[in-house]
Amino acid sequence: MELTDLTIAAARTGLAKRSFSALELADAHIAAAAKARDLNAFITETPERAREMAGRSDARLARGEAGLLEGIPLAIKDLFCTEGVRTTAGSHILEGFVPPYESTVTANLWRAGAVMLGKTNLDEFAMGSSNMTSHFGPVKSPWTRRGDNRPLVPGGSSGGSAAAVAARLALGATGTDTGGSIRQPAAFTGIVGLKPTYGRCSRWGIVAFASSLDQAGAFARTVEDTALMLQSMAGHDPKDSTSFAAPVPDYAAALGRGVKGLKIGIPKEYRLDTMPEDIERLWRQGIDWLTAAGAEAVEISLPHTKYALPAYYIVAPAEASSNLARYDGVRFGLRVEGETLDDMYERTRAAGFGAEVRRRVMIGTYVLSAGYYDAYYLKAQRVRALIARDFTEAFQRVDAILTPTTPSAAFAHGEKTADPVQMYLNDIFTVTVNLAGLPAVSVPAGLSGDGLPLGLHVIGRTFDEETVLGAAKVLEDAAGFVARPY
Amino acid sequence: MAIRGETGEWEVVIGLEVHAQIVSRAKLFSGAATAFGAEPNTQVSFVDAAFPGMLPVINEVCVSQAVRTGLGLEAEINLRSVFDRKNYFYADLPAGYQISQYLQPIVGKGTLTLDMPDGTIKTVGITRLHLEQDAGKSLHDQDPRLSYVDLNRSGIALMEIVSEPDMRTAEEAGLYLKKLRSIMRYLGTCDGNMDEGSMRADVNVSVRKPGAPLGTRCEIKNVNSMRYVQQAIEYESRRQVEIIEGGGTIAQETRLFDSRQSTTRPMRSKEHAHDYRYFPDPDLLPLVLDPEWVEELRRALPELPDTKKARFMREYSLTPYDAGVLVADRETAAYYEAVARGRDGKLVANWVMGELFGRLNKAGKSVSDSPVSAAAVGELVDLVADGTISGRTAKDVFDEMFATGKGARAIVKAKGLTQITDTGAIEAAIDGVIAANAEKFEQVRAGKDALLGWFVGQVMKATGGKANPASVNEMLRKKAKG
């Protein structure tokens, strides 16, 4: 077996037994990444740093001081600030920006012994569902449709991270999820993607898109691996006022819980008329797998679901328009000189931001403007509260909720890009979760008619990642998903 | 201030928004230092410079300072308040927004009393007090082409304290600012140094015919001295009356004070044409205060000027005016009280307010760096009270004390200034003066009282000022009667 095919759990065992060294493991991934540059998964590869970190991991392994992720090579979404390593957020406007600080989540990972392979490509400022909006070019999914070689999107915004894990360029990767940016690419690339509860991981040092929705999470090829990742990433951070002050439970221990006796909610509003038959079939299959494992499926209603996308596309751009005001050419990143200060701002931001970012900044500015605030932003916040209440009420009856992750399999480069609303519809099953701040996971569970991966989506109660992971493990075992790209 | 225009009297209506820098070692949402006068950009954290991924964390000290100020203004403390973002672009506003409190401030309605010169009290309503960040500073005079930015101020905690439009004269506005500053200094929540920018005021002015509804107001931004506030009000109210009486109307606008000409002028429209797009800051949770904690702060408040003034009037028999002057400054009040305790409060007030303040003013010093301690003044007052020296001599002694820092008793002893209480010695001196000026004394005997003062002076001169002038006067009168 190739070292790059290992799971994180298996690699830990191998490293502990000294079957191979952390340096060998790192080198195997460095080589794999170098061979797979056509995917454009990485914006910045950091092989020297990877080897140096792996060397230190080997020393700690030798001393018996291994951390939870000791020697595990990971890819980091280029939205996490990494000290001394250029951080781009997929944007031209951060050109030349090298953070003098390390994000809390990545610092936690390094403390656990993980090794950084590089910074992965993403939609600009995490705004997108295709990874087509990156200033550094689109990411190509390692998957193709059966009998069709056209390049497909890996999903977004964490497309580079998902592609890297799916293509065996990293054992795991970090992502961020504002409206589905971990779960949708995980579903598109046939891997596991976990978005924890809002507040579970610190946002400190992550380039902000929409502060009330952004949450860091993990990609890996198994549910157990994502649990190990989350274990190391999560925790209270006094530097983030919205981070949750409570101990982090043992997620790996929750994997064996199963679903026996649990009630699994099936939201009737998620049955779309336009949903492809293979998605519909997968969902039914998922319900069968869980009931076979001892769960009871219960139909539930989340009546405000249809307002989720419009509400999301008001709240997220509103926050983004304000969060992105700091990219003004004054202190860091790109500056295009102008005649006056305003002229410099306009030239810098016009040159630095791509079309999708400009669109969202304008939408956000509009919905916060005097005279429109009540009609848009305030109303969207009310809708958001109603959506959260839908879930609270549902979780009085059920322990977790099962839905498909996406309404379709991955699409090709160039598809759906003409109409932003078509693109936004990709997030239809995932945005509600961000609006309510809940934990959710996408598990690869089957293939579409043309051979592309499809994901099932388990949503849990606030800070109940354990039930989510337990149910995801049952689905994973039942699905026995072994399909690989190429 | 009623302004007399061509059409009769106009009433001026004034409200103030004061920006007061909170006394705190760290900024409102970052750990960077706040000391005044540091080298540019040396007190800036990545949060203050709005680097990517940086997040604000509220400084509890600043919250308690705002609550204490609110309590000092007898205001409602809102146990739940919300931080909002006020969005606008400027080079010295790194994040592109200022974190402030818009709809739900930490402090609600309160009151502040003005001590009017005639001894009466006027109450001014406080509308609200909220917490916000300061911006940095743009320096336009360092380079002919470029502007420089100093972010040391960026993120420093400010309290914006908004008054009701309850003031009617420039003088009242001045008294309001002084009183507000006095309360904040008592509390240690703002040092009130207007010349260092730690207290600035936006002045809202309108005029109306007495009894009429409020007129359209103009806001004069960022006035940074008490005198300028008063000048701005005087100019602006006259300007408005002239416009209205000339048939014009007042445009609601933001104006700037020109300190060189003592006038106001409209800001260029670009300078204020902002739609701030306020919305709750998603990086911060609502600020929720524990009522117990607020009560603890309330219990620990120092005695504030109004309470102290009432007590001074009661305990030291002071007039409202004297008490008001003495309590305006916490150090002065403490100084006065250290002297007055166990002495004649009225007498001590005369010494402190007359003799000490006069000399301090001349020397450009404040009570806290007075060369004469409270104990030393007490000693001097005692020497006068027990007749050891005359009041006249005491003033000379005080000069010496002020110049050298020596004690009153030591100076009196070293210079032999002890008052002559031996009537025999005084009588001998009187007799000597009368003998030398027999003719004049005849006139006194004949009833020319005016000359008596001259004789007192001569005797005082003969005794080197050590005689008690009252006894000299009395003895001369006796001798004149025969």
Tab-separated table of C-alpha atoms in Angstrom, chain B residues 154-460:
chain	number	residue	atom	x	y	z
B	154	SER	CA	-6.665	53.447	16.859
B	155	GLY	CA	-8.826	51.333	19.133
B	156	ILE	CA	-8.472	53.473	22.243
B	157	ALA	CA	-11.641	53.342	24.348
B	158	LEU	CA	-13.930	56.355	24.266
B	159	MET	CA	-17.167	57.141	26.038
B	160	GLU	CA	-19.540	59.230	23.987
B	161	ILE	CA	-21.725	61.122	26.425
B	162	VAL	CA	-24.754	62.790	24.875
B	163	SER	CA	-26.703	65.507	26.680
B	164	GLU	CA	-30.285	66.578	26.187
B	165	PRO	CA	-30.690	70.000	24.513
B	166	ASP	CA	-31.077	71.533	27.964
B	167	MET	CA	-28.478	74.298	27.895
B	168	ARG	CA	-29.345	77.849	26.959
B	169	THR	CA	-26.093	79.801	27.122
B	170	ALA	CA	-22.450	79.367	26.196
B	171	GLU	CA	-21.693	79.763	29.871
B	172	GLU	CA	-23.942	76.826	30.755
B	173	ALA	CA	-22.208	74.732	28.109
B	174	GLY	CA	-18.891	75.650	29.710
B	175	LEU	CA	-20.189	74.753	33.167
B	176	TYR	CA	-21.534	71.450	31.805
B	177	LEU	CA	-18.154	70.497	30.403
B	178	LYS	CA	-16.403	71.493	33.623
B	179	LYS	CA	-18.830	69.540	35.737
B	180	LEU	CA	-18.659	66.473	33.510
B	181	ARG	CA	-14.882	66.617	33.587
B	182	SER	CA	-14.928	67.067	37.353
B	183	ILE	CA	-17.108	63.972	37.830
B	184	MET	CA	-14.964	61.865	35.501
B	185	ARG	CA	-11.793	63.018	37.246
B	186	TYR	CA	-13.299	62.165	40.641
B	187	LEU	CA	-14.084	58.713	39.246
B	188	GLY	CA	-10.741	58.385	37.494
B	189	THR	CA	-12.559	57.384	34.312
B	190	CYS	CA	-11.245	60.187	32.060
B	191	ASP	CA	-8.382	62.580	32.732
B	192	GLY	CA	-10.235	65.362	30.900
B	193	ASN	CA	-7.112	66.804	29.291
B	194	MET	CA	-8.638	68.581	26.336
B	195	ASP	CA	-5.271	69.673	24.969
B	196	GLU	CA	-4.188	66.018	24.699
B	197	GLY	CA	-7.459	65.190	22.967
B	198	SER	CA	-8.770	63.050	25.779
B	199	MET	CA	-11.967	65.104	25.836
B	200	ARG	CA	-13.589	66.549	22.698
B	201	ALA	CA	-17.062	67.924	22.126
B	202	ASP	CA	-19.537	68.049	19.265
B	203	VAL	CA	-21.784	71.046	19.868
B	204	ASN	CA	-25.398	71.123	18.695
B	205	VAL	CA	-26.846	74.617	18.441
B	206	SER	CA	-30.252	75.906	17.373
B	207	VAL	CA	-32.216	79.079	18.060
B	208	ARG	CA	-35.907	79.729	18.577
B	209	LYS	CA	-38.286	82.376	19.808
B	210	PRO	CA	-38.940	81.754	23.503
B	211	GLY	CA	-41.661	79.139	23.825
B	212	ALA	CA	-41.516	78.108	20.171
B	213	PRO	CA	-40.690	74.540	19.085
B	214	LEU	CA	-37.033	73.621	18.614
B	215	GLY	CA	-35.344	75.155	15.598
B	216	THR	CA	-33.173	73.337	13.069
B	217	ARG	CA	-29.813	72.523	14.602
B	218	CYS	CA	-26.285	72.610	13.329
B	219	GLU	CA	-23.624	70.323	14.732
B	220	ILE	CA	-20.172	71.775	15.233
B	221	LYS	CA	-17.744	68.866	15.219
B	222	ASN	CA	-14.722	68.110	17.333
B	223	VAL	CA	-14.246	71.285	19.351
B	224	ASN	CA	-11.290	70.717	21.616
B	225	SER	CA	-11.282	73.405	24.286
B	226	MET	CA	-13.808	74.909	26.688
B	227	ARG	CA	-13.154	78.369	25.337
B	228	TYR	CA	-13.673	77.242	21.750
B	229	VAL	CA	-16.948	75.568	22.709
B	230	GLN	CA	-18.207	78.858	24.094
B	231	GLN	CA	-16.927	80.874	21.149
B	232	ALA	CA	-18.467	78.423	18.705
B	233	ILE	CA	-21.858	78.707	20.406
B	234	GLU	CA	-21.706	82.485	20.455
B	235	TYR	CA	-20.795	82.730	16.796
B	236	GLU	CA	-23.124	80.000	15.607
B	237	SER	CA	-26.219	81.275	17.447
B	238	ARG	CA	-25.736	84.794	16.084
B	239	ARG	CA	-25.203	83.402	12.606
B	240	GLN	CA	-28.461	81.479	12.798
B	241	VAL	CA	-30.439	84.473	14.102
B	242	GLU	CA	-29.079	86.643	11.308
B	243	ILE	CA	-30.059	84.080	8.682
B	244	ILE	CA	-33.577	83.639	10.024
B	245	GLU	CA	-34.136	87.358	10.469
B	246	GLY	CA	-32.829	87.901	6.939
B	247	GLY	CA	-35.625	85.660	5.702
B	248	GLY	CA	-33.520	82.528	5.312
B	249	THR	CA	-33.789	79.080	6.841
B	250	ILE	CA	-31.213	77.033	8.689
B	251	ALA	CA	-29.936	73.954	6.879
B	252	GLN	CA	-29.273	71.032	9.188
B	253	GLU	CA	-25.585	70.485	8.654
B	254	THR	CA	-22.268	69.615	10.208
B	255	ARG	CA	-19.903	72.522	10.712
B	256	LEU	CA	-16.323	73.019	11.768
B	257	PHE	CA	-15.026	75.574	14.255
B	258	ASP	CA	-12.274	77.832	13.015
B	259	SER	CA	-10.294	78.731	16.108
B	260	ARG	CA	-8.309	81.493	14.442
B	261	GLN	CA	-11.356	83.486	13.423
B	262	SER	CA	-13.700	82.154	16.129
B	263	THR	CA	-16.237	81.277	13.447
B	264	THR	CA	-17.874	78.124	12.142
B	265	ARG	CA	-18.010	76.951	8.551
B	266	PRO	CA	-19.784	74.062	6.852
B	267	MET	CA	-17.808	70.850	6.360
B	268	ARG	CA	-17.338	69.955	2.730
B	269	SER	CA	-20.199	67.640	1.876
B	270	LYS	CA	-17.780	64.757	1.234
B	271	GLU	CA	-16.523	65.050	4.781
B	272	HIS	CA	-19.837	63.937	6.229
B	273	ALA	CA	-21.946	62.409	3.478
B	274	HIS	CA	-21.802	59.020	5.152
B	275	ASP	CA	-24.329	56.285	5.287
B	276	TYR	CA	-22.699	54.422	8.128
B	277	ARG	CA	-24.556	51.149	7.502
B	278	TYR	CA	-24.676	50.318	11.210
B	279	PHE	CA	-25.221	46.661	12.047
B	280	PRO	CA	-24.446	44.522	15.110
B	281	ASP	CA	-20.793	43.433	15.129
B	282	PRO	CA	-20.870	39.667	14.535
B	283	ASP	CA	-17.436	39.291	16.141
B	284	LEU	CA	-18.791	40.332	19.539
B	285	LEU	CA	-21.542	38.903	21.671
B	286	PRO	CA	-23.992	41.302	23.322
B	287	LEU	CA	-22.452	42.787	26.463
B	288	VAL	CA	-24.349	41.377	29.428
B	289	LEU	CA	-23.626	42.793	32.884
B	290	ASP	CA	-24.202	41.045	36.176
B	291	PRO	CA	-26.434	43.288	38.312
B	292	GLU	CA	-24.420	42.255	41.377
B	293	TRP	CA	-21.243	43.505	39.735
B	294	VAL	CA	-22.894	46.836	38.918
B	295	GLU	CA	-23.988	47.137	42.552
B	296	GLU	CA	-20.430	46.461	43.702
B	297	LEU	CA	-19.205	49.263	41.462
B	298	ARG	CA	-21.912	51.531	42.838
B	299	ARG	CA	-20.939	50.792	46.434
B	300	ALA	CA	-17.283	51.495	45.686
B	301	LEU	CA	-17.885	54.908	44.052
B	302	PRO	CA	-16.020	57.793	45.702
B	303	GLU	CA	-17.908	60.783	47.145
B	304	LEU	CA	-18.798	62.842	44.067
B	305	PRO	CA	-18.780	66.661	43.705
B	306	ASP	CA	-22.492	67.252	44.398
B	307	THR	CA	-22.510	65.206	47.590
B	308	LYS	CA	-19.248	66.702	48.723
B	309	LYS	CA	-20.482	70.210	48.062
B	310	ALA	CA	-23.562	69.652	50.205
B	311	ARG	CA	-21.422	68.205	52.968
B	312	PHE	CA	-18.933	71.105	52.824
B	313	MET	CA	-21.787	73.582	53.109
B	314	ARG	CA	-23.158	71.662	56.064
B	315	GLU	CA	-19.943	70.798	57.904
B	316	TYR	CA	-17.866	73.887	57.168
B	317	SER	CA	-20.620	76.504	56.864
B	318	LEU	CA	-19.536	77.417	53.354
B	319	THR	CA	-21.602	79.356	50.855
B	320	PRO	CA	-22.817	77.333	47.867
B	321	TYR	CA	-20.392	79.250	45.684
B	322	ASP	CA	-17.327	78.613	47.854
B	323	ALA	CA	-18.252	74.974	48.314
B	324	GLY	CA	-18.750	74.630	44.557
B	325	VAL	CA	-15.323	76.091	43.835
B	326	LEU	CA	-13.616	73.900	46.411
B	327	VAL	CA	-15.178	70.599	45.275
B	328	ALA	CA	-14.716	71.170	41.534
B	329	ASP	CA	-11.402	69.414	41.708
B	330	ARG	CA	-10.921	66.301	43.804
B	331	GLU	CA	-7.381	67.243	44.945
B	332	THR	CA	-8.452	70.769	45.894
B	333	ALA	CA	-11.346	69.432	47.909
B	334	ALA	CA	-9.071	66.974	49.694
B	335	TYR	CA	-6.536	69.732	50.330
B	336	TYR	CA	-9.161	72.074	51.693
B	337	GLU	CA	-10.636	69.428	53.899
B	338	ALA	CA	-7.228	68.474	55.291
B	339	VAL	CA	-6.787	72.090	56.424
B	340	ALA	CA	-10.373	72.727	57.492
B	341	ARG	CA	-10.869	69.649	59.653
B	342	GLY	CA	-11.021	70.927	63.279
B	343	ARG	CA	-10.600	74.570	62.227
B	344	ASP	CA	-12.849	77.418	61.216
B	345	GLY	CA	-13.984	76.251	57.751
B	346	LYS	CA	-14.899	79.703	56.545
B	347	LEU	CA	-11.523	81.134	57.590
B	348	VAL	CA	-9.692	78.221	55.983
B	349	ALA	CA	-11.729	78.682	52.794
B	350	ASN	CA	-10.522	82.297	52.638
B	351	TRP	CA	-6.929	81.208	53.011
B	352	VAL	CA	-7.155	78.387	50.496
B	353	MET	CA	-9.270	80.164	47.886
B	354	GLY	CA	-7.746	83.615	48.313
B	355	GLU	CA	-4.125	83.272	49.331
B	356	LEU	CA	-3.214	79.798	48.083
B	357	PHE	CA	-5.103	79.820	44.761
B	358	GLY	CA	-3.789	83.335	43.991
B	359	ARG	CA	-0.194	82.278	44.485
B	360	LEU	CA	-0.657	78.957	42.687
B	361	ASN	CA	-2.227	80.709	39.709
B	362	LYS	CA	0.615	83.192	39.542
B	363	ALA	CA	3.155	80.371	39.699
B	364	GLY	CA	1.225	78.289	37.159
B	365	LYS	CA	0.921	75.412	39.583
B	366	SER	CA	-1.912	73.176	40.684
B	367	VAL	CA	-2.895	72.091	44.164
B	368	SER	CA	-1.252	68.737	43.663
B	369	ASP	CA	2.172	70.355	43.217
B	370	SER	CA	1.675	73.159	45.735
B	371	PRO	CA	4.924	73.982	47.581
B	372	VAL	CA	2.875	74.534	50.728
B	373	SER	CA	1.288	71.464	52.244
B	374	ALA	CA	-2.160	71.381	53.776
B	375	ALA	CA	-0.583	70.793	57.180
B	376	ALA	CA	1.581	73.914	56.760
B	377	VAL	CA	-1.429	76.085	55.915
B	378	GLY	CA	-3.161	74.673	58.976
B	379	GLU	CA	-0.219	75.703	61.127
B	380	LEU	CA	-0.348	79.231	59.742
B	381	VAL	CA	-4.096	79.524	60.292
B	382	ASP	CA	-3.559	78.369	63.886
B	383	LEU	CA	-0.879	81.044	64.463
B	384	VAL	CA	-3.329	83.721	63.369
B	385	ALA	CA	-6.176	82.254	65.366
B	386	ASP	CA	-4.193	82.162	68.641
B	387	GLY	CA	-2.931	85.711	68.095
B	388	THR	CA	0.735	84.765	67.647
B	389	ILE	CA	0.860	86.755	64.438
B	390	SER	CA	-1.445	89.254	62.824
B	391	GLY	CA	-3.316	88.529	59.630
B	392	ARG	CA	-1.110	91.048	57.895
B	393	THR	CA	2.063	89.322	59.037
B	394	ALA	CA	0.567	85.977	58.115
B	395	LYS	CA	0.362	86.980	54.477
B	396	ASP	CA	4.078	87.788	54.457
B	397	VAL	CA	4.804	84.508	56.204
B	398	PHE	CA	2.716	82.725	53.580
B	399	ASP	CA	4.812	84.328	50.809
B	400	GLU	CA	7.920	83.004	52.511
B	401	MET	CA	6.354	79.554	52.933
B	402	PHE	CA	5.367	79.497	49.275
B	403	ALA	CA	8.847	80.546	48.170
B	404	THR	CA	10.895	78.327	50.464
B	405	GLY	CA	8.598	75.523	51.525
B	406	LYS	CA	9.490	76.227	55.179
B	407	GLY	CA	6.923	75.822	57.956
B	408	ALA	CA	4.960	78.804	59.330
B	409	ARG	CA	6.150	78.424	62.926
B	410	ALA	CA	9.812	78.196	61.844
B	411	ILE	CA	9.558	81.366	59.772
B	412	VAL	CA	7.806	83.308	62.541
B	413	LYS	CA	10.441	82.221	65.032
B	414	ALA	CA	13.448	82.855	62.789
B	415	LYS	CA	12.261	86.337	61.854
B	416	GLY	CA	10.981	87.225	65.321
B	417	LEU	CA	7.565	88.003	63.942
B	418	THR	CA	5.686	87.048	67.051
B	419	GLN	CA	2.999	89.640	67.626
B	420	ILE	CA	3.591	92.048	70.526
B	421	THR	CA	0.847	91.380	72.987
B	422	ASP	CA	2.636	93.259	75.810
B	423	THR	CA	0.469	96.390	76.114
B	424	GLY	CA	3.282	98.200	77.892
B	425	ALA	CA	5.554	97.893	74.879
B	426	ILE	CA	2.765	98.966	72.531
B	427	GLU	CA	1.940	101.897	74.760
B	428	ALA	CA	5.565	103.031	74.793
B	429	ALA	CA	5.600	102.945	71.003
B	430	ILE	CA	2.323	104.879	70.829
B	431	ASP	CA	3.616	107.479	73.217
B	432	GLY	CA	6.740	107.871	71.145
B	433	VAL	CA	4.744	108.434	67.945
B	434	ILE	CA	2.371	110.890	69.656
B	435	ALA	CA	5.291	112.845	71.119
B	436	ALA	CA	6.878	113.167	67.714
B	437	ASN	CA	3.618	114.240	66.096
B	438	ALA	CA	1.915	116.207	68.831
B	439	GLU	CA	0.231	118.703	66.506
B	440	LYS	CA	-1.347	116.025	64.400
B	441	PHE	CA	-2.553	114.177	67.461
B	442	GLU	CA	-4.283	117.388	68.605
B	443	GLN	CA	-6.332	117.185	65.422
B	444	VAL	CA	-7.269	113.624	66.273
B	445	ARG	CA	-8.369	114.758	69.681
B	446	ALA	CA	-10.411	117.455	67.979
B	447	GLY	CA	-12.295	114.685	66.209
B	448	LYS	CA	-10.436	114.232	62.948
B	449	ASP	CA	-10.916	110.442	62.866
B	450	ALA	CA	-9.362	110.107	59.452
B	451	LEU	CA	-5.945	110.785	60.938
B	452	LEU	CA	-6.295	107.904	63.382
B	453	GLY	CA	-5.414	105.396	60.640
B	454	TRP	CA	-2.210	107.286	59.921
B	455	PHE	CA	-1.226	106.978	63.622
B	456	VAL	CA	-1.988	103.215	63.561
B	457	GLY	CA	0.314	102.893	60.576
B	458	GLN	CA	3.110	104.821	62.300
B	459	VAL	CA	2.846	102.644	65.398
B	460	MET	CA	2.901	99.474	63.305
